[in-house]
């Protein structure tokens, strides 16, 4: 009799654990966007994401990253990895877009701080 294959780090099926307590909570806008991306890209008319590709990329996340990231952060990792592997986007395109979003977020944060300081009479 052969031993079963070793489990991947993320594979917790059948492992004793505490009860799952379902709770309702509000989702952040970016989490809703990750979910929307997953739905849009995996739609039958697009087929840019398939279950087997996502599963492979889920399993490729190392234990440290898996523990550190939230569900939706892992989801973005799966989506990006799959789209890069398929050639839908390049690493360079992804990097440029990430820099653009970070700059936009930085500009918004700076503007919000300046507005708050102005309202408080600090300027």
PDB file of C-alpha atoms in Angstrom, residues 53-98:
ATOM      1  CA  UNK A  53      -5.223  27.379 -13.426  1.00  0.00           C
ATOM      2  CA  UNK A  54      -6.401  29.184 -10.314  1.00  0.00           C
ATOM      3  CA  UNK A  55      -5.952  26.047  -8.220  1.00  0.00           C
ATOM      4  CA  UNK A  56      -2.364  25.648  -9.466  1.00  0.00           C
ATOM      5  CA  UNK A  57      -1.617  29.250  -8.493  1.00  0.00           C
ATOM      6  CA  UNK A  58      -3.324  28.862  -5.121  1.00  0.00           C
ATOM      7  CA  UNK A  59      -1.086  25.869  -4.442  1.00  0.00           C
ATOM      8  CA  UNK A  60       2.006  27.792  -5.577  1.00  0.00           C
ATOM      9  CA  UNK A  61       1.698  30.390  -2.805  1.00  0.00           C
ATOM     10  CA  UNK A  62       4.270  29.613  -0.123  1.00  0.00           C
ATOM     11  CA  UNK A  63       3.266  29.085   3.521  1.00  0.00           C
ATOM     12  CA  UNK A  64       4.579  32.463   4.723  1.00  0.00           C
ATOM     13  CA  UNK A  65       2.758  34.421   2.012  1.00  0.00           C
ATOM     14  CA  UNK A  66      -0.377  32.308   2.450  1.00  0.00           C
ATOM     15  CA  UNK A  67      -0.490  33.100   6.170  1.00  0.00           C
ATOM     16  CA  UNK A  68       0.373  36.785   5.714  1.00  0.00           C
ATOM     17  CA  UNK A  69      -2.166  37.581   2.990  1.00  0.00           C
ATOM     18  CA  UNK A  70      -5.908  37.939   3.375  1.00  0.00           C
ATOM     19  CA  UNK A  71      -8.272  35.905   1.195  1.00  0.00           C
ATOM     20  CA  UNK A  72      -8.683  38.748  -1.282  1.00  0.00           C
ATOM     21  CA  UNK A  73      -4.957  39.510  -1.355  1.00  0.00           C
ATOM     22  CA  UNK A  74      -4.377  35.849  -2.240  1.00  0.00           C
ATOM     23  CA  UNK A  75      -7.131  36.196  -4.845  1.00  0.00           C
ATOM     24  CA  UNK A  76      -5.289  39.056  -6.544  1.00  0.00           C
ATOM     25  CA  UNK A  77      -2.149  36.933  -6.545  1.00  0.00           C
ATOM     26  CA  UNK A  78      -4.000  34.047  -8.224  1.00  0.00           C
ATOM     27  CA  UNK A  79      -5.593  36.314 -10.819  1.00  0.00           C
ATOM     28  CA  UNK A  80      -2.334  38.108 -11.689  1.00  0.00           C
ATOM     29  CA  UNK A  81      -0.301  34.895 -11.868  1.00  0.00           C
ATOM     30  CA  UNK A  82      -2.849  33.239 -14.136  1.00  0.00           C
ATOM     31  CA  UNK A  83      -3.121  36.219 -16.491  1.00  0.00           C
ATOM     32  CA  UNK A  84       0.684  36.473 -16.711  1.00  0.00           C
ATOM     33  CA  UNK A  85       1.033  32.744 -17.401  1.00  0.00           C
ATOM     34  CA  UNK A  86      -1.592  32.945 -20.142  1.00  0.00           C
ATOM     35  CA  UNK A  87       0.160  35.953 -21.718  1.00  0.00           C
ATOM     36  CA  UNK A  88      -2.917  38.129 -21.221  1.00  0.00           C
ATOM     37  CA  UNK A  89      -0.780  40.690 -19.392  1.00  0.00           C
ATOM     38  CA  UNK A  90       2.958  41.026 -18.925  1.00  0.00           C
ATOM     39  CA  UNK A  91       4.859  41.544 -15.699  1.00  0.00           C
ATOM     40  CA  UNK A  92       5.953  44.929 -17.038  1.00  0.00           C
ATOM     41  CA  UNK A  93       2.351  45.992 -17.744  1.00  0.00           C
ATOM     42  CA  UNK A  94       1.300  44.883 -14.277  1.00  0.00           C
ATOM     43  CA  UNK A  95       4.199  46.768 -12.678  1.00  0.00           C
ATOM     44  CA  UNK A  96       3.369  49.978 -14.561  1.00  0.00           C
ATOM     45  CA  UNK A  97      -0.295  49.774 -13.584  1.00  0.00           C
ATOM     46  CA  UNK A  98       0.588  49.098  -9.940  1.00  0.00           C
TER      47      UNK A  98
END
